[in-house]
mmCIF file of C-alpha atoms in Angstrom:
data_model
loop_
_atom_site.group_PDB
_atom_site.id
_atom_site.type_symbol
_atom_site.label_atom_id
_atom_site.label_comp_id
_atom_site.label_asym_id
_atom_site.label_seq_id
_atom_site.Cartn_x
_atom_site.Cartn_y
_atom_site.Cartn_z
ATOM 1 C CA MET A 167 44.421 -10.553 -23.210
ATOM 2 C CA PRO A 168 40.945 -9.501 -24.386
ATOM 3 C CA GLN A 169 39.295 -12.596 -22.884
ATOM 4 C CA LEU A 170 40.719 -11.887 -19.442
ATOM 5 C CA GLU A 171 39.551 -8.271 -19.656
ATOM 6 C CA GLU A 172 36.068 -9.415 -20.630
ATOM 7 C CA ILE A 173 35.907 -11.820 -17.711
ATOM 8 C CA PHE A 174 37.135 -9.138 -15.325
ATOM 9 C CA GLN A 175 34.521 -6.691 -16.654
ATOM 10 C CA ARG A 176 31.740 -9.223 -16.184
ATOM 11 C CA TYR A 177 32.936 -9.916 -12.647
ATOM 12 C CA THR A 178 33.036 -6.235 -11.679
ATOM 13 C CA ASP A 179 29.600 -5.629 -13.248
ATOM 14 C CA ALA A 180 28.119 -8.516 -11.286
ATOM 15 C CA LEU A 181 29.780 -7.332 -8.094
ATOM 16 C CA SER A 182 28.420 -3.805 -8.591
ATOM 17 C CA LYS A 183 24.919 -5.154 -8.997
ATOM 18 C CA ILE A 184 25.222 -7.134 -5.770
ATOM 19 C CA ILE A 185 26.570 -4.142 -3.842
ATOM 20 C CA LEU A 186 23.966 -1.730 -5.203
ATOM 21 C CA HIS A 187 21.087 -4.131 -4.845
ATOM 22 C CA LYS A 188 18.791 -3.381 -1.912
ATOM 23 C CA TRP A 189 16.957 -6.238 -0.244
ATOM 24 C CA ALA A 190 14.467 -3.781 1.189
ATOM 25 C CA GLU A 191 11.635 -4.716 3.549
ATOM 26 C CA ASP A 192 9.074 -3.871 0.920
ATOM 27 C CA THR A 193 10.489 -6.023 -1.862
ATOM 28 C CA GLU A 194 8.440 -8.855 -3.237
ATOM 29 C CA ARG A 195 7.892 -11.862 -0.980
ATOM 30 C CA ASP A 196 6.550 -15.336 -1.423
ATOM 31 C CA GLU A 197 3.624 -16.775 0.512
ATOM 32 C CA HIS A 198 5.915 -17.417 3.484
ATOM 33 C CA GLY A 199 7.062 -13.819 3.562
ATOM 34 C CA HIS A 200 10.498 -14.658 2.154
ATOM 35 C CA TRP A 201 12.101 -12.418 -0.439
ATOM 36 C CA VAL A 202 11.810 -13.782 -3.961
ATOM 37 C CA GLY A 203 13.004 -13.000 -7.461
ATOM 38 C CA GLY A 204 15.596 -10.355 -7.975
ATOM 39 C CA GLY A 205 14.351 -8.095 -5.226
ATOM 40 C CA GLY A 206 12.543 -4.867 -5.875
ATOM 41 C CA GLY A 207 14.996 -2.268 -4.766
ATOM 42 C CA LYS A 208 16.586 0.078 -7.188
ATOM 43 C CA PRO A 209 20.039 1.486 -6.707
ATOM 44 C CA GLY A 210 19.651 4.915 -5.212
ATOM 45 C CA GLY A 211 15.896 4.422 -5.310
ATOM 46 C CA SER A 212 13.528 5.580 -2.621
ATOM 47 C CA GLY A 213 14.000 8.245 -0.048
ATOM 48 C CA GLY A 214 13.997 11.985 0.179
ATOM 49 C CA THR A 215 11.660 14.434 -1.381
ATOM 50 C CA GLY A 216 13.774 15.264 -4.382
ATOM 51 C CA GLY A 217 15.013 18.605 -5.554
ATOM 52 C CA ALA A 218 13.196 21.861 -6.120
ATOM 53 C CA THR A 219 9.946 21.308 -7.971
ATOM 54 C CA THR A 220 6.825 23.249 -8.735
ATOM 55 C CA GLY A 221 3.436 22.214 -7.416
ATOM 56 C CA GLY A 222 2.388 20.679 -10.726
ATOM 57 C CA ASP A 223 5.682 18.816 -11.040
ATOM 58 C CA ARG A 224 5.325 17.416 -7.548
ATOM 59 C CA ALA A 225 1.858 16.061 -8.248
ATOM 60 C CA ALA A 226 2.998 14.573 -11.550
ATOM 61 C CA ARG A 227 5.996 12.914 -9.913
ATOM 62 C CA ALA A 228 3.876 11.488 -7.134
ATOM 63 C CA LYS A 229 1.391 10.130 -9.662
ATOM 64 C CA ALA A 230 4.205 8.571 -11.659
ATOM 65 C CA THR A 231 5.323 6.581 -8.628
ATOM 66 C CA HIS A 232 2.090 5.655 -6.867
ATOM 67 C CA GLN A 233 -1.476 4.887 -7.753
ATOM 68 C CA VAL A 234 -3.201 7.960 -6.366
ATOM 69 C CA CYS A 235 -6.442 6.980 -4.668
ATOM 70 C CA ASP A 236 -9.054 9.548 -5.482
ATOM 71 C CA LYS A 237 -12.693 9.298 -4.464
ATOM 72 C CA ALA A 238 -13.691 7.212 -7.484
ATOM 73 C CA LYS A 239 -10.974 4.596 -6.993
ATOM 74 C CA ARG A 240 -11.668 4.417 -3.266
ATOM 75 C CA GLY A 241 -15.330 3.798 -3.989
ATOM 76 C CA ILE A 242 -14.491 0.792 -6.147
ATOM 77 C CA ALA A 243 -12.007 -0.522 -3.582
ATOM 78 C CA SER A 244 -14.460 -0.075 -0.710
ATOM 79 C CA ALA A 245 -17.213 -1.932 -2.551
ATOM 80 C CA SER A 246 -14.746 -4.715 -3.272
ATOM 81 C CA GLU A 247 -13.651 -4.841 0.362
ATOM 82 C CA VAL A 248 -17.246 -5.026 1.601
ATOM 83 C CA GLU A 249 -18.006 -7.826 -0.849
ATOM 84 C CA VAL A 250 -14.933 -9.913 -0.005
ATOM 85 C CA SER A 251 -15.225 -9.394 3.774
ATOM 86 C CA LYS A 252 -18.854 -10.493 3.674
ATOM 87 C CA ALA A 253 -18.059 -13.529 1.542
ATOM 88 C CA LEU A 254 -15.302 -14.581 3.951
ATOM 89 C CA GLY A 255 -17.478 -13.930 7.017
ATOM 90 C CA LEU A 256 -15.079 -11.298 8.374
ATOM 91 C CA ALA A 257 -15.697 -7.844 9.836
ATOM 92 C CA ARG A 258 -14.062 -4.755 8.342
ATOM 93 C CA THR A 259 -11.815 -2.966 10.811
ATOM 94 C CA GLU A 260 -11.954 0.718 11.725
ATOM 95 C CA ASP A 261 -9.558 3.633 12.199
ATOM 96 C CA ASN A 262 -5.977 2.616 11.405
ATOM 97 C CA LYS A 263 -6.131 -1.034 12.449
ATOM 98 C CA PRO A 264 -3.354 -3.138 10.940
ATOM 99 C CA PHE A 265 -5.639 -5.437 8.912
ATOM 100 C CA ASP A 266 -8.648 -4.641 6.748
ATOM 101 C CA ALA A 267 -10.809 -7.546 7.880
ATOM 102 C CA LYS A 268 -10.706 -9.871 10.854
ATOM 103 C CA GLY A 269 -12.662 -12.654 12.509
ATOM 104 C CA ASN A 270 -12.527 -16.296 13.603
ATOM 105 C CA GLY A 271 -8.761 -16.192 14.104
ATOM 106 C CA VAL A 272 -8.175 -14.901 10.580
ATOM 107 C CA ALA A 273 -6.822 -11.512 9.532
ATOM 108 C CA VAL A 274 -6.827 -10.361 5.927
ATOM 109 C CA GLU A 275 -5.060 -7.578 4.075
ATOM 110 C CA LEU A 276 -7.259 -6.717 1.090
ATOM 111 C CA LYS A 277 -6.045 -4.953 -2.031
ATOM 112 C CA THR A 278 -8.070 -4.040 -5.086
ATOM 113 C CA ILE A 279 -6.292 -3.267 -8.327
ATOM 114 C CA VAL A 280 -8.470 -0.849 -10.247
ATOM 115 C CA SER A 281 -6.297 0.614 -12.973
ATOM 116 C CA ALA A 282 -2.617 0.008 -12.184
ATOM 117 C CA LYS A 283 -0.411 -1.204 -15.021
ATOM 118 C CA ASN A 284 1.727 -3.087 -12.549
ATOM 119 C CA ASP A 285 0.873 -6.606 -11.362
ATOM 120 C CA LYS A 286 2.542 -5.946 -8.027
ATOM 121 C CA ILE A 287 1.303 -4.769 -4.655
ATOM 122 C CA THR A 288 3.619 -3.254 -2.097
ATOM 123 C CA MET A 289 3.540 -2.645 1.621
ATOM 124 C CA HIS A 290 5.385 -0.152 3.766
ATOM 125 C CA PRO A 291 7.891 -1.984 6.036
ATOM 126 C CA GLU A 292 6.492 -0.436 9.227
ATOM 127 C CA SER A 293 2.953 -1.357 8.198
ATOM 128 C CA ARG A 294 4.074 -4.922 7.656
ATOM 129 C CA LYS A 295 5.722 -5.022 11.082
ATOM 130 C CA ARG A 296 2.522 -3.764 12.732
ATOM 131 C CA LYS A 297 0.470 -6.441 11.016
ATOM 132 C CA LEU A 298 2.879 -9.212 11.947
ATOM 133 C CA ALA A 299 3.045 -7.981 15.551
ATOM 134 C CA GLU A 300 -0.735 -8.087 15.854
ATOM 135 C CA ALA A 301 -0.885 -11.496 14.179
ATOM 136 C CA LYS A 302 1.658 -12.850 16.643
ATOM 137 C CA LYS A 303 -0.030 -11.269 19.656
ATOM 138 C CA GLU A 304 -3.490 -12.509 18.707
ATOM 139 C CA LYS A 305 -2.336 -15.779 17.112
ATOM 140 C CA LEU A 306 -3.987 -14.925 13.805
ATOM 141 C CA ARG A 307 -3.789 -16.766 10.524
ATOM 142 C CA VAL A 308 -2.792 -14.056 8.072
ATOM 143 C CA TYR A 309 -3.612 -13.735 4.378
ATOM 144 C CA THR A 310 -3.287 -11.186 1.611
ATOM 145 C CA VAL A 311 -6.174 -11.112 -0.854
ATOM 146 C CA VAL A 312 -6.025 -9.152 -4.092
ATOM 147 C CA VAL A 313 -9.064 -8.417 -6.230
ATOM 148 C CA ASP A 314 -8.027 -7.545 -9.771
ATOM 149 C CA LYS A 315 -10.806 -5.445 -11.253
ATOM 150 C CA ARG A 316 -9.061 -4.482 -14.454
ATOM 151 C CA GLY A 317 -10.815 -7.097 -16.546
ATOM 152 C CA SER A 318 -14.450 -7.622 -17.436
ATOM 153 C CA THR A 319 -14.888 -9.851 -14.384
ATOM 154 C CA PRO A 320 -12.953 -9.615 -11.101
ATOM 155 C CA ALA A 321 -10.100 -12.055 -10.508
ATOM 156 C CA TYR A 322 -9.266 -13.159 -6.975
ATOM 157 C CA TYR A 323 -5.736 -13.908 -5.742
ATOM 158 C CA TRP A 324 -4.570 -14.966 -2.317
ATOM 159 C CA ALA A 325 -1.375 -15.730 -0.441
ATOM 160 C CA LYS A 326 -0.453 -16.562 3.116
ATOM 161 C CA GLY A 327 1.266 -13.749 4.985
ATOM 162 C CA VAL A 328 1.569 -10.056 4.260
ATOM 163 C CA GLY A 329 4.072 -8.003 2.308
ATOM 164 C CA SER A 330 4.748 -7.189 -1.302
ATOM 165 C CA PHE A 331 3.578 -9.665 -3.906
ATOM 166 C CA ARG A 332 3.353 -10.105 -7.628
ATOM 167 C CA LEU A 333 0.050 -11.558 -8.821
ATOM 168 C CA GLY A 334 1.979 -14.232 -10.683
ATOM 169 C CA GLY A 335 3.395 -15.466 -7.377
ATOM 170 C CA MET A 336 0.000 -15.688 -5.685
ATOM 171 C CA ASN A 337 -2.686 -18.348 -5.845
ATOM 172 C CA GLN A 338 -5.773 -17.637 -7.913
ATOM 173 C CA ALA A 339 -9.247 -18.519 -6.672
ATOM 174 C CA ALA A 340 -11.953 -19.100 -9.248
ATOM 175 C CA SER A 341 -14.640 -17.340 -7.215
ATOM 176 C CA LEU A 342 -15.418 -15.825 -3.830
ATOM 177 C CA ALA A 343 -16.795 -19.208 -2.761
ATOM 178 C CA ALA A 344 -13.494 -20.830 -3.700
ATOM 179 C CA LEU A 345 -11.626 -18.085 -1.854
ATOM 180 C CA LYS A 346 -13.589 -18.789 1.307
ATOM 181 C CA LYS A 347 -12.448 -22.414 1.229
ATOM 182 C CA VAL A 348 -8.777 -21.438 1.485
ATOM 183 C CA VAL A 349 -8.809 -18.210 3.505
ATOM 184 C CA LYS A 350 -9.853 -19.685 6.824
ATOM 185 C CA VAL B 278 -7.303 -1.869 1.528
ATOM 186 C CA SER B 279 -4.852 -0.388 3.958
ATOM 187 C CA TYR B 280 -4.282 3.173 2.830
ATOM 188 C CA GLU B 281 -0.852 4.737 2.975
ATOM 189 C CA VAL B 282 0.217 8.338 2.627
ATOM 190 C CA ALA B 283 3.221 9.051 0.419
ATOM 191 C CA ASN B 284 5.410 11.977 -0.563
ATOM 192 C CA LEU B 285 7.017 12.353 -3.991
ATOM 193 C CA SER B 286 9.075 9.239 -3.821
ATOM 194 C CA LYS B 287 8.103 6.972 -0.967
ATOM 195 C CA SER B 288 5.363 5.821 1.311
ATOM 196 C CA LEU B 289 5.323 7.407 4.753
ATOM 197 C CA GLY B 290 3.267 4.558 6.151
ATOM 198 C CA GLN B 291 -0.266 3.344 6.691
ATOM 199 C CA PHE B 292 -2.752 5.857 8.079
ATOM 200 C CA ALA B 293 -6.098 4.082 7.719
ATOM 201 C CA SER B 294 -7.759 0.755 7.095
ATOM 202 C CA GLY B 295 -10.276 0.649 4.249
ATOM 203 C CA LYS B 296 -13.188 1.345 6.563
ATOM 204 C CA GLY B 297 -11.060 3.831 8.491
ATOM 205 C CA LEU B 298 -10.710 6.000 5.390
ATOM 206 C CA ASP B 299 -14.381 5.516 4.479
ATOM 207 C CA ASP B 300 -15.322 6.830 7.934
ATOM 208 C CA LEU B 301 -12.882 9.744 7.659
ATOM 209 C CA ALA B 302 -14.235 10.630 4.200
ATOM 210 C CA ALA B 303 -17.830 10.552 5.469
ATOM 211 C CA SER B 304 -16.949 12.924 8.324
ATOM 212 C CA VAL B 305 -15.098 15.256 5.952
ATOM 213 C CA GLU B 306 -18.026 15.390 3.546
ATOM 214 C CA ALA B 307 -20.363 16.301 6.389
ATOM 215 C CA ALA B 308 -18.078 18.986 7.815
ATOM 216 C CA LYS B 309 -17.635 22.600 6.763
ATOM 217 C CA GLY B 310 -14.629 24.931 6.696
ATOM 218 C CA ILE B 311 -11.975 22.352 5.858
ATOM 219 C CA PRO B 312 -11.409 22.959 2.115
ATOM 220 C CA GLU B 313 -7.900 21.491 1.793
ATOM 221 C CA LEU B 314 -8.955 18.277 3.531
ATOM 222 C CA LYS B 315 -12.043 18.017 1.336
ATOM 223 C CA LYS B 316 -9.837 18.456 -1.747
ATOM 224 C CA PHE B 317 -7.386 15.860 -0.445
ATOM 225 C CA ILE B 318 -10.126 13.286 0.153
ATOM 226 C CA GLU B 319 -11.670 14.005 -3.251
ATOM 227 C CA SER B 320 -8.493 13.999 -5.371
ATOM 228 C CA GLY B 321 -6.072 12.010 -3.234
ATOM 229 C CA ILE B 322 -3.458 14.770 -3.515
ATOM 230 C CA SER B 323 -2.495 17.776 -1.389
ATOM 231 C CA GLU B 324 0.169 20.302 -2.253
ATOM 232 C CA ASP B 325 -0.526 22.453 0.782
ATOM 233 C CA VAL B 326 0.366 20.249 3.710
ATOM 234 C CA PRO B 327 0.284 22.971 6.409
ATOM 235 C CA LYS B 328 -3.335 23.792 5.470
ATOM 236 C CA LEU B 329 -4.147 20.098 5.344
ATOM 237 C CA ILE B 330 -2.785 19.621 8.868
ATOM 238 C CA THR B 331 -4.847 22.578 10.096
ATOM 239 C CA ASP B 332 -7.991 21.039 8.569
ATOM 240 C CA LEU B 333 -7.237 17.623 10.046
ATOM 241 C CA THR B 334 -6.767 19.186 13.474
ATOM 242 C CA THR B 335 -10.058 21.067 13.094
ATOM 243 C CA LEU B 336 -11.900 17.887 12.127
ATOM 244 C CA ALA B 337 -10.364 15.927 14.995
ATOM 245 C CA LYS B 338 -11.896 18.348 17.512
ATOM 246 C CA THR B 339 -15.462 17.459 16.554
ATOM 247 C CA ALA B 340 -15.300 14.011 14.939
ATOM 248 C CA ALA B 341 -16.040 10.636 16.535
ATOM 249 C CA SER B 342 -13.081 9.186 18.409
ATOM 250 C CA ASP B 343 -12.079 6.653 15.720
ATOM 251 C CA VAL B 344 -12.127 9.329 13.021
ATOM 252 C CA ALA B 345 -10.340 11.803 15.286
ATOM 253 C CA ASP B 346 -7.584 9.216 15.859
ATOM 254 C CA THR B 347 -7.212 8.666 12.115
ATOM 255 C CA ALA B 348 -7.081 12.432 11.460
ATOM 256 C CA THR B 349 -4.565 13.065 14.218
ATOM 257 C CA GLY B 350 -2.363 10.178 13.134
ATOM 258 C CA LEU B 351 -2.389 11.377 9.526
ATOM 259 C CA ALA B 352 -1.531 14.952 10.575
ATOM 260 C CA THR B 353 1.482 13.657 12.499
ATOM 261 C CA MET B 354 2.708 11.526 9.590
ATOM 262 C CA ILE B 355 2.619 14.301 6.992
ATOM 263 C CA ASP B 356 4.141 17.032 9.130
ATOM 264 C CA GLY B 357 7.113 18.582 7.307
ATOM 265 C CA GLN B 358 6.201 17.226 3.853
ATOM 266 C CA GLU B 359 5.663 19.419 0.791
ATOM 267 C CA SER B 360 3.161 17.301 -1.088
ATOM 268 C CA VAL B 361 1.318 14.141 -0.115
ATOM 269 C CA ILE B 362 -0.910 11.624 -1.805
ATOM 270 C CA ILE B 363 -3.183 8.796 -0.720
ATOM 271 C CA THR B 364 -2.077 5.455 -2.095
ATOM 272 C CA ASP B 365 -3.152 1.862 -1.639
ATOM 273 C CA GLY B 366 0.128 0.084 -2.243
ATOM 274 C CA THR B 367 -0.452 -0.621 -5.912
ATOM 275 C CA LEU B 368 2.141 0.856 -8.242
ATOM 276 C CA ALA B 369 1.602 3.234 -11.129
ATOM 277 C CA ASP B 370 3.857 1.821 -13.796
ATOM 278 C CA LYS B 371 5.586 -1.310 -14.879
ATOM 279 C CA GLU B 372 8.879 -1.587 -13.076
ATOM 280 C CA ASP B 373 10.524 -4.151 -15.248
#
């Protein structure tokens, strides 16, 4: 009964994917903060510090996973953050405050993509909880704004809420002036 | 940009707002005798976490209160790690 075997195999494969799939806190969300798409978790993915590695290996592995923010990248991101905060009429926050910019009942998480190949931004689950707790406590309207600086001119994206987003799932604003009209 | 600190495989959490890290970096640049922290701020990577924690603790003793809070919080988060990096929540490679 080859057909029956094939059906059974498909069923078990699908079931395995469901069981192994992780709907983690930091998977991609829509503008309402709901999980979207196929989820971002990988079976057996994050966690731990791995096996024995040399110093060079460790740095290479870390770089392979994350965009490492050196001084040059931070400079670009800071300039972007200053520009966007000013355009939106918000103040940049200090220390380790949950949001990057706040004012007039609005809180914004700002991200600048400088050189990443990926069109996705992520957020640590605890960081997201802190932001949402502050938003609830202070009755803030919360937005995520991404400035994509990989092209010849910056592109601006925005979404309500905070979390992990793909640029394709966010709204694009034609300019900073246009961004100010929606992030309010 | 909310900056997070990560080990080899995962983020350990947010340690500074964009301005928070700018302020920390400015204090580090002005300070002396904290080479591992200077290297970490410059390159975004540290492979000597115990030294980095020592430098953060040293900075926290003399820095302004906001910066001292950031330094102390970061030292607590990275305690026990082998290597750490500064990341902004954007990913290095295509996932799919």
